[in-house]
XYZ file of C-alpha atoms in Angstrom:
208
model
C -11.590 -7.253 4.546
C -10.072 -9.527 1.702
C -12.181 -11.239 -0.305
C -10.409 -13.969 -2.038
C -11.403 -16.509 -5.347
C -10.026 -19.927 -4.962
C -6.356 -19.270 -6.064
C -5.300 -19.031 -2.285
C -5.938 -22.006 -0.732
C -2.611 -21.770 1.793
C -3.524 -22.207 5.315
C -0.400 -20.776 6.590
C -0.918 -17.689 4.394
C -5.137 -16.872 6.000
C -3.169 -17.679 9.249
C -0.981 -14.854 8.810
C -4.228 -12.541 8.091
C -5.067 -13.351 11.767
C -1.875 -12.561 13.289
C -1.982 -9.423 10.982
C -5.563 -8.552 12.388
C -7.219 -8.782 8.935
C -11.118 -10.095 8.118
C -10.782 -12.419 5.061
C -13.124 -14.317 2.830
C -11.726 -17.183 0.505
C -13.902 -19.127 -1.570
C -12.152 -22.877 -0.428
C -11.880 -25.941 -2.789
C -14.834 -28.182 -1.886
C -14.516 -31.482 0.629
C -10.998 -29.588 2.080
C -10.283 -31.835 4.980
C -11.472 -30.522 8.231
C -12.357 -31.269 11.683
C -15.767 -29.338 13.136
C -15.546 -28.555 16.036
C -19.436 -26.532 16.484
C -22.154 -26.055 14.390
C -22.983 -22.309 14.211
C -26.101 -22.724 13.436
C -29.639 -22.610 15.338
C -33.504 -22.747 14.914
C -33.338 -19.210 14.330
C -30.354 -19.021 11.875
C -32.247 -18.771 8.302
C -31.296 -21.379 5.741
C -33.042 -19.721 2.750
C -30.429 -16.740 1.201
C -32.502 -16.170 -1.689
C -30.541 -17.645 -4.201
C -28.760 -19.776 -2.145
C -29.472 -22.866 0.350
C -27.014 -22.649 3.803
C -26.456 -26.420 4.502
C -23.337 -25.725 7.335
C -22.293 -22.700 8.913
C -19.642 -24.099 11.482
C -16.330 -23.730 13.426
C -13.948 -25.215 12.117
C -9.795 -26.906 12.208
C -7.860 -26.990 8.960
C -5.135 -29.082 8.162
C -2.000 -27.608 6.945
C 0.265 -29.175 4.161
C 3.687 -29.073 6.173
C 7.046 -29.693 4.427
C 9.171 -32.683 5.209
C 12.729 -33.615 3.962
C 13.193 -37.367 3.040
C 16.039 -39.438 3.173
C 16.425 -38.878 -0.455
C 16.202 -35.114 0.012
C 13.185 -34.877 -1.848
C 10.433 -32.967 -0.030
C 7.175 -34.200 0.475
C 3.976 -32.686 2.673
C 2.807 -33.906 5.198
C -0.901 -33.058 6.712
C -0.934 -31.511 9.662
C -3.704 -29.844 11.872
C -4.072 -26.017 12.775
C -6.000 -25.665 15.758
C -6.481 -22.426 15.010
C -10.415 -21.782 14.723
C -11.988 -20.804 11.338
C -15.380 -20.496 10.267
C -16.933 -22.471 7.354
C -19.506 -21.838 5.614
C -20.869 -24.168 2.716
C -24.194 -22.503 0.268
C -25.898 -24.717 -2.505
C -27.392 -23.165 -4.839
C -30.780 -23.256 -6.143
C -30.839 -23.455 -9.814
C -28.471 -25.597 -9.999
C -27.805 -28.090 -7.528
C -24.536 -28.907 -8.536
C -23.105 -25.998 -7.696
C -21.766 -25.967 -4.053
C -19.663 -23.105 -2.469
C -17.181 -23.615 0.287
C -16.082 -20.169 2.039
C -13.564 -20.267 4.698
C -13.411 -16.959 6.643
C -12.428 -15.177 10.274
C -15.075 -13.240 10.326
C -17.849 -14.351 13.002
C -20.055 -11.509 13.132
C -21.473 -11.134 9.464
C -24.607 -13.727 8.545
C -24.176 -16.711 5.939
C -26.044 -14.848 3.620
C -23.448 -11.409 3.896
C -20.675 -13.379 3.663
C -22.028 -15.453 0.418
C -23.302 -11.508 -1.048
C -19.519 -10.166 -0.474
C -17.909 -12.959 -2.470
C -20.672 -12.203 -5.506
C -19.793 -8.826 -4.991
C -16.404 -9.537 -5.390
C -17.381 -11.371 -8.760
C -18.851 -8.147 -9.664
C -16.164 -6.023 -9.299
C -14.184 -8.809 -11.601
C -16.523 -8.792 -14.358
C -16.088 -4.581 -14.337
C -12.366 -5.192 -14.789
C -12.592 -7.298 -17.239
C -15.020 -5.115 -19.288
C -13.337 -1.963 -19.036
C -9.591 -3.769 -19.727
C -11.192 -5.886 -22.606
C -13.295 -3.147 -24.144
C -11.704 0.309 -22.923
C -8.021 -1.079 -23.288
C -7.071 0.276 -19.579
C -4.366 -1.470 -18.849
C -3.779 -0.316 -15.541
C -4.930 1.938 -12.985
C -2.459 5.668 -13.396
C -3.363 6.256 -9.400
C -3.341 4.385 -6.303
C -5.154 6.534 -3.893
C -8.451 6.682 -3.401
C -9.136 9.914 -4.801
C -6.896 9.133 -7.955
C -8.855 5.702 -8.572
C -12.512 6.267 -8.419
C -11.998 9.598 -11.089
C -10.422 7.183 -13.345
C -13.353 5.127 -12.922
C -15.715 7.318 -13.069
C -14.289 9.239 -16.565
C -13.916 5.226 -17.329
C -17.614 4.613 -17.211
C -18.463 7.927 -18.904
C -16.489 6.946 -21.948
C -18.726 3.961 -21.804
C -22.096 5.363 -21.718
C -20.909 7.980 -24.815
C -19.310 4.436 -27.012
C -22.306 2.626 -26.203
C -24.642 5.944 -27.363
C -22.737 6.630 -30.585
C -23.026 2.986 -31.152
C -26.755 3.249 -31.025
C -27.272 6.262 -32.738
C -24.505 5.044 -35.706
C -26.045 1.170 -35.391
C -22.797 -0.279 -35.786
C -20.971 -2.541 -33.898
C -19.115 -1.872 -30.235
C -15.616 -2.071 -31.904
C -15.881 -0.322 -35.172
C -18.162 2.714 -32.593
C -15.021 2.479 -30.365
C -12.531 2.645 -33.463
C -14.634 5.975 -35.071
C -15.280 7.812 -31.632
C -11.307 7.994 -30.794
C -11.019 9.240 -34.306
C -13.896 11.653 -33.818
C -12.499 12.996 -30.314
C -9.030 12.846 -31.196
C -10.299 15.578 -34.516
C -12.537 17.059 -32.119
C -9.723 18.229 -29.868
C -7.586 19.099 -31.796
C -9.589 21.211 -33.772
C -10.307 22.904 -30.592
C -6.438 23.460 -29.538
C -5.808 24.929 -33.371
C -8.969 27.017 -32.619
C -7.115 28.211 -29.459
C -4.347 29.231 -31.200
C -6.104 31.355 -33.541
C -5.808 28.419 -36.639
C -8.037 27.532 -39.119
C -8.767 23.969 -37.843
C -10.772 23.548 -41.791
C -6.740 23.928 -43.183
C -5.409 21.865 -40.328
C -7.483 18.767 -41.528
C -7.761 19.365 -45.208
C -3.682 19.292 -45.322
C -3.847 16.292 -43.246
């Protein structure tokens, strides 16, 4: 399943996930144009997601922005309906009233309130990214399997824990705790490699 922020709004492109056989959720710009075609929901669909208020869970047509040449050759788009169905849900939420979420999806079986808790799970997973590329400087991820990515992550979030208990124990700031433990390890480890070689890691550093 892709879950998606509001930088793809292309119709065309989530109609290619369904020829492709792929579940999507994209959060949609709010008051898209649309045509409903059913309400999905029932005396027994729940309306309370904790946070959240459900005010329409329905089936829905999109329109399409579809290219047209002028006479000028300029090209201009021109709205045009998919009648392809989508679903559409739209959550309000509680503590603030202004904030309204539109979510445009294929998938059918999954409640309002899972498909709203996999888009702030999403958000999750952005905020980690940001901290560990912000504060860890990783810059990318060294493996693309499975395997490859969650040890990175997991010696990623190690590293954390240790910065953020050195910067307790030191009470000093997160940068200047990052700065002195890579200076600390970095000695550390190589006093342990001239130790291996039968060195006198004391020398090593006092010439240094």
């Amino acid at each position: 399943m892709y879950i998606i922020d509001r930088g793809l709004q292309s119709v065309r492109t989530i109609s290619s996930f369904n020829k492709e056989m792929a579940t999507f959720i994209v959060r949609s710009r709010e008051n898209r144009k649309h045509i409903e075609l059913k309400s999905l929901i029932s005396n027994e669909t729940p309306t309370d997601l904790g946070n959240l208020i459900l005010l329409k869970d329905s089936l829905v047509y999109l329109y399409m922005g579809k290219p047209i040449n002028n006479k000028r050759g300029n090209i201009h788009y021109r709205e045009e309906l998919v009648e392809e169905p989508f679903r559409l849900i739209i959550v309000q939420s509680k503590v603030d009233e202004a904030n309204v979420f539109w979510f445009i999806t294929n998938e059918f079986k999954l409640s309002a309130k899972d498909v709203a808790d996999a888009y702030r799970r999403r958000w999750d997973i952005e905020v980690f990214f940001r901290f560990i590329k912000q504060e860890l400087n990783v810059s990318h991820l060294v493996s693309l399997n499975k395997n490859g990515i969650q040890v990175m992550l997991y010696m990623t979030l190690i590293v954390a824990m240790l910065i953020l208990i050195y910067k307790h124990a030191n009470n000093i700031g997160h940068k200047t705790a990052k700065r002195r433990f890579t200076m600390e390890m970095r000695n550390l480890i190589i006093s342990m490699i001239v130790i291996e070689c039968d060195g006198n890691p004391d020398i090593f550093f006092k010439l240094e």
